Tab-separated table of N, CA and C and ligand atoms in Angstrom:
chain	number	residue	atom	x	y	z
A	26	MET	N	0.841	-1.203	0.000
A	26	MET	CA	0.000	0.000	0.000
A	26	MET	C	0.873	1.249	0.000
A	27	SER	N	0.354	2.283	-0.601
A	27	SER	CA	1.104	3.525	-0.726
A	27	SER	C	0.992	4.354	0.550
A	28	ARG	N	2.086	5.028	0.863
A	28	ARG	CA	2.061	5.949	1.994
A	28	ARG	C	1.716	7.357	1.539
A	29	GLU	N	1.536	7.535	0.230
A	29	GLU	CA	1.180	8.849	-0.300
A	29	GLU	C	-0.340	8.952	-0.416
A	30	LYS	N	-0.860	10.133	-0.058
A	30	LYS	CA	-2.292	10.346	-0.221
A	30	LYS	C	-2.613	10.402	-1.708
A	31	PRO	N	-3.822	10.011	-2.080
A	31	PRO	CA	-4.176	9.997	-3.498
A	31	PRO	C	-4.089	11.382	-4.116
A	32	LEU	N	-3.779	11.399	-5.406
A	32	LEU	CA	-3.690	12.658	-6.151
A	32	LEU	C	-4.888	12.774	-7.082
A	33	PRO	N	-5.262	14.009	-7.406
A	33	PRO	CA	-6.399	14.182	-8.308
A	33	PRO	C	-6.101	13.655	-9.709
A	34	HIS	N	-7.139	13.191	-10.371
A	34	HIS	CA	-7.059	12.848	-11.788
A	34	HIS	C	-7.548	14.078	-12.557
A	35	VAL	N	-6.628	14.773	-13.192
A	35	VAL	CA	-6.950	16.044	-13.850
A	35	VAL	C	-7.432	15.776	-15.271
A	36	THR	N	-8.549	16.387	-15.612
A	36	THR	CA	-9.071	16.323	-16.976
A	36	THR	C	-9.142	17.742	-17.530
A	37	GLU	N	-9.481	17.883	-18.796
A	37	GLU	CA	-9.630	19.228	-19.364
A	37	GLU	C	-10.705	20.015	-18.610
A	38	THR	N	-11.743	19.314	-18.150
A	38	THR	CA	-12.829	19.986	-17.423
A	38	THR	C	-12.369	20.462	-16.049
A	39	THR	N	-11.540	19.668	-15.374
A	39	THR	CA	-11.160	20.012	-13.996
A	39	THR	C	-9.850	20.796	-13.897
A	40	ARG	N	-9.124	20.931	-15.018
A	40	ARG	CA	-7.810	21.571	-14.969
A	40	ARG	C	-7.828	22.974	-14.324
A	41	PRO	N	-8.776	23.855	-14.678
A	41	PRO	CA	-8.758	25.189	-14.029
A	41	PRO	C	-8.951	25.115	-12.510
A	42	TYR	N	-9.710	24.139	-12.046
A	42	TYR	CA	-9.922	23.958	-10.606
A	42	TYR	C	-8.595	23.624	-9.921
A	43	TRP	N	-7.868	22.657	-10.476
A	43	TRP	CA	-6.626	22.212	-9.837
A	43	TRP	C	-5.507	23.226	-10.023
A	44	GLU	N	-5.498	23.922	-11.163
A	44	GLU	CA	-4.470	24.955	-11.351
A	44	GLU	C	-4.717	26.121	-10.392
A	45	GLY	N	-5.979	26.462	-10.165
A	45	GLY	CA	-6.299	27.493	-9.193
A	45	GLY	C	-5.850	27.095	-7.794
A	46	ALA	N	-6.103	25.842	-7.445
A	46	ALA	CA	-5.724	25.360	-6.106
A	46	ALA	C	-4.218	25.469	-5.892
A	47	ARG	N	-3.438	25.205	-6.938
A	47	ARG	CA	-1.976	25.345	-6.818
A	47	ARG	C	-1.583	26.770	-6.448
A	48	LEU	N	-2.429	27.723	-6.852
A	48	LEU	CA	-2.162	29.143	-6.583
A	48	LEU	C	-2.890	29.626	-5.330
A	49	GLY	N	-3.489	28.700	-4.591
A	49	GLY	CA	-4.196	29.078	-3.380
A	49	GLY	C	-5.551	29.707	-3.641
A	50	LYS	N	-6.156	29.356	-4.784
A	50	LYS	CA	-7.474	29.896	-5.131
A	50	LYS	C	-8.477	28.754	-5.259
A	51	LEU	N	-9.637	28.943	-4.630
A	51	LEU	CA	-10.723	27.986	-4.792
A	51	LEU	C	-11.565	28.447	-5.979
A	52	MET	N	-11.510	27.705	-7.062
A	52	MET	CA	-12.184	28.112	-8.289
A	52	MET	C	-13.519	27.375	-8.433
A	53	LEU	N	-14.524	28.117	-8.864
A	53	LEU	CA	-15.843	27.558	-9.149
A	53	LEU	C	-16.212	27.896	-10.584
A	54	GLN	N	-17.003	27.043	-11.186
A	54	GLN	CA	-17.591	27.403	-12.467
A	54	GLN	C	-18.819	28.268	-12.198
A	55	ARG	N	-19.085	29.190	-13.119
A	55	ARG	CA	-20.308	29.988	-13.035
A	55	ARG	C	-20.955	29.987	-14.416
A	56	CYS	N	-22.249	29.728	-14.421
A	56	CYS	CA	-22.996	29.686	-15.672
A	56	CYS	C	-23.195	31.107	-16.193
A	57	ARG	N	-22.835	31.328	-17.457
A	57	ARG	CA	-23.017	32.664	-18.039
A	57	ARG	C	-24.485	32.949	-18.331
A	58	ARG	N	-25.294	31.886	-18.456
A	58	ARG	CA	-26.701	32.093	-18.794
A	58	ARG	C	-27.547	32.376	-17.557
A	59	CYS	N	-27.415	31.557	-16.486
A	59	CYS	CA	-28.308	31.719	-15.322
A	59	CYS	C	-27.559	32.141	-14.062
A	60	ARG	N	-26.222	32.280	-14.138
A	60	ARG	CA	-25.377	32.791	-13.055
A	60	ARG	C	-25.205	31.811	-11.895
A	61	THR	N	-25.680	30.579	-12.035
A	61	THR	CA	-25.497	29.585	-10.975
A	61	THR	C	-24.017	29.257	-10.799
A	62	ALA	N	-23.567	29.207	-9.555
A	62	ALA	CA	-22.212	28.747	-9.248
A	62	ALA	C	-22.245	27.224	-9.136
A	63	ILE	N	-21.222	26.582	-9.684
A	63	ILE	CA	-21.245	25.127	-9.852
A	63	ILE	C	-20.006	24.491	-9.218
A	64	HIS	N	-20.217	23.425	-8.457
A	64	HIS	CA	-19.148	22.563	-7.995
A	64	HIS	C	-19.767	21.198	-7.820
A	65	TYR	N	-19.153	20.174	-8.247
A	65	TYR	CA	-17.843	19.927	-8.787
A	65	TYR	C	-17.764	20.357	-10.257
A	66	PRO	N	-16.568	20.503	-10.815
A	66	PRO	CA	-16.452	20.917	-12.212
A	66	PRO	C	-17.089	19.898	-13.163
A	67	ARG	N	-17.819	20.433	-14.149
A	67	ARG	CA	-18.478	19.580	-15.137
A	67	ARG	C	-18.692	20.391	-16.412
A	68	PRO	N	-19.055	19.741	-17.502
A	68	PRO	CA	-19.153	20.462	-18.785
A	68	PRO	C	-20.440	21.273	-18.949
A	69	TRP	N	-21.410	21.149	-18.037
A	69	TRP	CA	-22.684	21.831	-18.200
A	69	TRP	C	-23.157	22.401	-16.865
A	70	CYS	N	-24.071	23.361	-16.945
A	70	CYS	CA	-24.655	23.974	-15.743
A	70	CYS	C	-25.599	22.988	-15.070
A	71	SER	N	-25.480	22.859	-13.763
A	71	SER	CA	-26.332	21.927	-13.021
A	71	SER	C	-27.759	22.451	-12.883
A	72	ALA	N	-27.991	23.738	-13.206
A	72	ALA	CA	-29.332	24.312	-13.079
A	72	ALA	C	-30.065	24.388	-14.418
A	73	CYS	N	-29.357	24.781	-15.497
A	73	CYS	CA	-30.061	25.018	-16.767
A	73	CYS	C	-29.460	24.239	-17.940
A	74	TRP	N	-28.443	23.449	-17.699
A	74	TRP	CA	-27.817	22.573	-18.694
A	74	TRP	C	-27.012	23.330	-19.751
A	75	SER	N	-26.870	24.635	-19.593
A	75	SER	CA	-26.044	25.385	-20.545
A	75	SER	C	-24.599	24.911	-20.447
A	76	THR	N	-23.915	24.937	-21.580
A	76	THR	CA	-22.485	24.614	-21.577
A	76	THR	C	-21.640	25.885	-21.632
A	77	ASP	N	-22.291	27.038	-21.499
A	77	ASP	CA	-21.590	28.329	-21.531
A	77	ASP	C	-21.179	28.699	-20.105
A	78	LEU	N	-20.031	28.160	-19.693
A	78	LEU	CA	-19.571	28.309	-18.311
A	78	LEU	C	-18.277	29.112	-18.254
A	79	ASP	N	-18.111	29.806	-17.146
A	79	ASP	CA	-16.902	30.576	-16.892
A	79	ASP	C	-16.311	30.097	-15.563
A	80	TRP	N	-15.102	30.538	-15.249
A	80	TRP	CA	-14.479	30.215	-13.967
A	80	TRP	C	-14.343	31.488	-13.152
A	81	VAL	N	-14.674	31.394	-11.866
A	81	VAL	CA	-14.528	32.529	-10.955
A	81	VAL	C	-13.861	32.040	-9.669
A	82	GLU	N	-13.173	32.943	-8.990
A	82	GLU	CA	-12.569	32.587	-7.709
A	82	GLU	C	-13.611	32.742	-6.605
A	83	ALA	N	-13.791	31.689	-5.817
A	83	ALA	CA	-14.724	31.730	-4.690
A	83	ALA	C	-14.083	32.465	-3.527
A	84	ALA	N	-14.929	32.961	-2.628
A	84	ALA	CA	-14.416	33.619	-1.428
A	84	ALA	C	-13.707	32.620	-0.519
A	85	GLY	N	-14.052	31.343	-0.661
A	85	GLY	CA	-13.412	30.314	0.161
A	85	GLY	C	-14.014	30.211	1.546
A	86	ARG	N	-15.243	30.676	1.666
A	86	ARG	CA	-15.914	30.627	2.967
A	86	ARG	C	-17.244	29.906	2.849
A	87	GLY	N	-17.630	29.261	3.953
A	87	GLY	CA	-18.891	28.549	3.960
A	87	GLY	C	-19.219	28.062	5.347
A	88	ARG	N	-20.221	27.182	5.403
A	88	ARG	CA	-20.654	26.618	6.685
A	88	ARG	C	-20.834	25.113	6.548
A	89	VAL	N	-20.549	24.414	7.627
A	89	VAL	CA	-20.667	22.959	7.637
A	89	VAL	C	-22.144	22.572	7.606
A	90	VAL	N	-22.492	21.721	6.632
A	90	VAL	CA	-23.860	21.212	6.510
A	90	VAL	C	-24.006	19.918	7.304
A	91	THR	N	-23.021	19.047	7.169
A	91	THR	CA	-23.007	17.781	7.899
A	91	THR	C	-21.569	17.290	7.939
A	92	PHE	N	-21.286	16.363	8.823
A	92	PHE	CA	-19.915	15.864	8.929
A	92	PHE	C	-19.906	14.483	9.566
A	93	THR	N	-18.782	13.822	9.415
A	93	THR	CA	-18.546	12.570	10.118
A	93	THR	C	-17.105	12.591	10.614
A	94	VAL	N	-16.841	11.807	11.628
A	94	VAL	CA	-15.483	11.661	12.137
A	94	VAL	C	-14.956	10.302	11.671
A	95	VAL	N	-13.865	10.339	10.920
A	95	VAL	CA	-13.293	9.117	10.360
A	95	VAL	C	-12.287	8.543	11.353
A	96	HIS	N	-12.529	7.304	11.763
A	96	HIS	CA	-11.620	6.627	12.685
A	96	HIS	C	-10.821	5.526	11.986
A	97	GLN	N	-11.361	5.017	10.874
A	97	GLN	CA	-10.717	3.927	10.133
A	97	GLN	C	-10.101	4.526	8.873
A	98	PRO	N	-8.772	4.605	8.787
A	98	PRO	CA	-8.169	5.260	7.614
A	98	PRO	C	-8.509	4.514	6.323
A	99	PRO	N	-8.936	5.247	5.283
A	99	PRO	CA	-9.291	4.594	4.019
A	99	PRO	C	-8.065	4.085	3.275
A	100	PHE	N	-6.930	4.704	3.508
A	100	PHE	CA	-5.658	4.284	2.928
A	100	PHE	C	-4.606	4.395	4.026
A	101	GLU	N	-3.522	3.645	3.855
A	101	GLU	CA	-2.434	3.683	4.828
A	101	GLU	C	-1.928	5.115	5.034
A	102	ALA	N	-1.959	5.909	3.968
A	102	ALA	CA	-1.446	7.280	4.041
A	102	ALA	C	-2.221	8.147	5.033
A	103	TYR	N	-3.417	7.728	5.394
A	103	TYR	CA	-4.245	8.498	6.325
A	103	TYR	C	-4.132	7.990	7.762
A	104	ALA	N	-3.313	6.964	7.976
A	104	ALA	CA	-3.252	6.347	9.301
A	104	ALA	C	-2.846	7.349	10.382
A	105	GLY	N	-1.973	8.297	10.032
A	105	GLY	CA	-1.545	9.280	11.009
A	105	GLY	C	-2.538	10.405	11.241
A	106	ASP	N	-3.586	10.460	10.425
A	106	ASP	CA	-4.551	11.565	10.508
A	106	ASP	C	-5.758	11.231	11.387
A	107	VAL	N	-6.065	9.933	11.543
A	107	VAL	CA	-7.290	9.572	12.261
A	107	VAL	C	-7.157	9.870	13.753
A	108	PRO	N	-8.215	10.266	14.431
A	108	PRO	CA	-9.508	10.581	13.821
A	108	PRO	C	-9.468	11.944	13.132
A	109	TYR	N	-10.153	12.060	11.991
A	109	TYR	CA	-10.241	13.358	11.303
A	109	TYR	C	-11.676	13.602	10.858
A	110	VAL	N	-11.951	14.844	10.508
A	110	VAL	CA	-13.309	15.265	10.191
A	110	VAL	C	-13.484	15.360	8.680
A	111	LEU	N	-14.491	14.683	8.160
A	111	LEU	CA	-14.903	14.787	6.772
A	111	LEU	C	-16.261	15.480	6.763
A	112	ALA	N	-16.367	16.556	6.016
A	112	ALA	CA	-17.583	17.372	6.096
A	112	ALA	C	-18.108	17.734	4.710
A	113	VAL	N	-19.390	18.057	4.663
A	113	VAL	CA	-19.989	18.725	3.512
A	113	VAL	C	-20.110	20.185	3.905
A	114	VAL	N	-19.523	21.056	3.080
A	114	VAL	CA	-19.515	22.490	3.339
A	114	VAL	C	-20.343	23.184	2.274
A	115	LYS	N	-21.266	24.033	2.715
A	115	LYS	CA	-22.018	24.872	1.766
A	115	LYS	C	-21.270	26.180	1.621
A	116	LEU	N	-20.759	26.418	0.428
A	116	LEU	CA	-19.999	27.646	0.164
A	116	LEU	C	-20.919	28.857	0.136
A	117	ASP	N	-20.376	30.022	0.437
A	117	ASP	CA	-21.167	31.254	0.395
A	117	ASP	C	-21.790	31.465	-0.983
A	118	GLU	N	-21.115	30.965	-2.037
A	118	GLU	CA	-21.622	31.127	-3.409
A	118	GLU	C	-22.763	30.168	-3.733
A	119	GLY	N	-23.013	29.165	-2.840
A	119	GLY	CA	-24.139	28.266	-3.053
A	119	GLY	C	-23.820	26.791	-3.149
A	120	PRO	N	-22.812	26.397	-3.941
A	120	PRO	CA	-22.561	24.968	-4.076
A	120	PRO	C	-22.050	24.339	-2.780
A	121	GLN	N	-22.212	23.036	-2.680
A	121	GLN	CA	-21.677	22.286	-1.561
A	121	GLN	C	-20.481	21.480	-2.040
A	122	MET	N	-19.523	21.292	-1.166
A	122	MET	CA	-18.378	20.437	-1.489
A	122	MET	C	-17.966	19.632	-0.273
A	123	MET	N	-17.392	18.464	-0.546
A	123	MET	CA	-16.930	17.595	0.521
A	123	MET	C	-15.434	17.799	0.705
A	124	ALA	N	-15.012	17.920	1.958
A	124	ALA	CA	-13.591	18.119	2.246
A	124	ALA	C	-13.355	17.797	3.711
A	125	ASN	N	-12.106	17.750	4.084
A	125	ASN	CA	-11.758	17.588	5.488
A	125	ASN	C	-11.798	18.946	6.165
A	126	VAL	N	-12.136	18.946	7.452
A	126	VAL	CA	-11.986	20.146	8.271
A	126	VAL	C	-10.777	19.907	9.161
A	127	LEU	N	-9.763	20.714	8.963
A	127	LEU	CA	-8.496	20.571	9.676
A	127	LEU	C	-8.473	21.535	10.863
A	128	GLY	N	-7.590	21.264	11.795
A	128	GLY	CA	-7.363	22.222	12.872
A	128	GLY	C	-8.483	22.315	13.879
A	129	ILE	N	-9.231	21.235	14.051
A	129	ILE	CA	-10.293	21.232	15.063
A	129	ILE	C	-10.378	19.837	15.662
A	130	GLU	N	-10.604	19.766	16.949
A	130	GLU	CA	-10.836	18.475	17.592
A	130	GLU	C	-12.196	17.963	17.135
A	131	PRO	N	-12.286	16.689	16.777
A	131	PRO	CA	-13.582	16.160	16.316
A	131	PRO	C	-14.724	16.457	17.289
A	132	ALA	N	-14.464	16.428	18.581
A	132	ALA	CA	-15.539	16.674	19.559
A	132	ALA	C	-16.046	18.108	19.505
A	133	ALA	N	-15.253	19.006	18.927
A	133	ALA	CA	-15.667	20.417	18.850
A	133	ALA	C	-16.450	20.719	17.571
A	134	MET	N	-16.549	19.747	16.683
A	134	MET	CA	-17.268	19.982	15.420
A	134	MET	C	-18.761	20.149	15.680
A	135	ARG	N	-19.378	20.964	14.830
A	135	ARG	CA	-20.826	21.135	14.897
A	135	ARG	C	-21.337	21.563	13.534
A	136	VAL	N	-22.586	21.235	13.276
A	136	VAL	CA	-23.247	21.699	12.064
A	136	VAL	C	-23.347	23.215	12.135
A	137	ASP	N	-23.211	23.873	10.989
A	137	ASP	CA	-23.289	25.333	10.843
A	137	ASP	C	-21.999	26.048	11.251
A	138	LEU	N	-20.958	25.287	11.566
A	138	LEU	CA	-19.668	25.915	11.888
A	138	LEU	C	-19.172	26.718	10.686
A	139	PRO	N	-18.809	27.993	10.876
A	139	PRO	CA	-18.221	28.755	9.768
A	139	PRO	C	-16.798	28.258	9.491
A	140	VAL	N	-16.485	28.066	8.223
A	140	VAL	CA	-15.166	27.560	7.841
A	140	VAL	C	-14.610	28.386	6.681
A	141	ARG	N	-13.301	28.284	6.527
A	141	ARG	CA	-12.654	28.926	5.381
A	141	ARG	C	-11.691	27.926	4.750
A	142	VAL	N	-11.445	28.106	3.476
A	142	VAL	CA	-10.638	27.146	2.736
A	142	VAL	C	-9.160	27.277	3.115
A	143	VAL	N	-8.482	26.143	3.140
A	143	VAL	CA	-7.025	26.073	3.243
A	143	VAL	C	-6.601	25.040	2.202
A	144	PHE	N	-5.329	25.039	1.862
A	144	PHE	CA	-4.878	24.139	0.807
A	144	PHE	C	-3.838	23.182	1.351
A	145	GLU	N	-4.142	21.894	1.237
A	145	GLU	CA	-3.245	20.848	1.712
A	145	GLU	C	-2.319	20.445	0.564
A	146	ARG	N	-1.026	20.645	0.785
A	146	ARG	CA	-0.050	20.350	-0.272
A	146	ARG	C	0.213	18.846	-0.334
A	147	ARG	N	0.182	18.330	-1.547
A	147	ARG	CA	0.485	16.909	-1.775
A	147	ARG	C	1.612	16.813	-2.773
A	148	SER	N	2.055	15.591	-3.052
A	148	SER	CA	3.179	15.410	-3.962
A	148	SER	C	2.805	15.899	-5.367
A	149	GLY	N	3.810	16.164	-6.157
A	149	GLY	CA	3.581	16.621	-7.523
A	149	GLY	C	3.108	18.057	-7.604
A	150	GLY	N	3.170	18.786	-6.485
A	150	GLY	CA	2.751	20.185	-6.489
A	150	GLY	C	1.249	20.369	-6.357
A	151	PHE	N	0.519	19.257	-6.216
A	151	PHE	CA	-0.926	19.391	-6.068
A	151	PHE	C	-1.280	20.028	-4.735
A	152	CYS	N	-2.320	20.831	-4.727
A	152	CYS	CA	-2.878	21.398	-3.509
A	152	CYS	C	-4.367	21.056	-3.489
A	153	VAL	N	-4.787	20.448	-2.401
A	153	VAL	CA	-6.168	19.987	-2.287
A	153	VAL	C	-6.925	20.919	-1.351
A	154	PRO	N	-8.017	21.531	-1.837
A	154	PRO	CA	-8.815	22.384	-0.952
A	154	PRO	C	-9.385	21.606	0.229
A	155	GLN	N	-9.132	22.110	1.423
A	155	GLN	CA	-9.710	21.587	2.652
A	155	GLN	C	-10.247	22.816	3.402
A	156	PHE	N	-10.767	22.605	4.603
A	156	PHE	CA	-11.298	23.736	5.362
A	156	PHE	C	-10.745	23.731	6.773
A	157	GLU	N	-10.839	24.876	7.417
A	157	GLU	CA	-10.527	25.005	8.836
A	157	GLU	C	-11.560	25.970	9.426
A	158	PRO	N	-11.736	25.931	10.745
A	158	PRO	CA	-12.692	26.861	11.347
A	158	PRO	C	-12.305	28.302	11.016
A	159	ALA	N	-13.309	29.110	10.650
A	159	ALA	CA	-13.083	30.541	10.401
A	159	ALA	C	-13.131	31.243	11.746
A	160	ARG	N	-12.030	31.795	12.136
A	160	ARG	CA	-11.952	32.379	13.486
A	160	ARG	C	-12.136	33.890	13.476
A	161	ASP	N	-12.373	34.442	12.279
A	161	ASP	CA	-12.570	35.913	12.221
A	161	ASP	C	-13.974	36.262	11.787
B	206	ZN	ZN1	-27.189	27.832	-15.893
């Protein structure tokens, strides 16, 4: 088993998302027709099916919708992280995304916790958007 955490599989559709993350930016697609903000990256708008999409930088802030505490590492590379928090975060722009919440004791987690994006550096220069409690 690998001791390295998994890396993203980059496609033409997801490339702007991952390139933004390398620069410390959380990128979202936005529909030019209906203005819906979209996550995860895809070739069409999740609201109106338009393929006329643009990329915008998100504020990187949101609130926890739900979460779980992971005690059983899914890969050997996560063995040193357990227990850790896996959450669904509703971004201020509207879309929800799944990520870890770092920098908090699992017992202190709660629904509606305000969070802000941070970037976890992985091998190959990849940076994976995660969250931490917003303290400001
Ligand atoms: Zn749309």
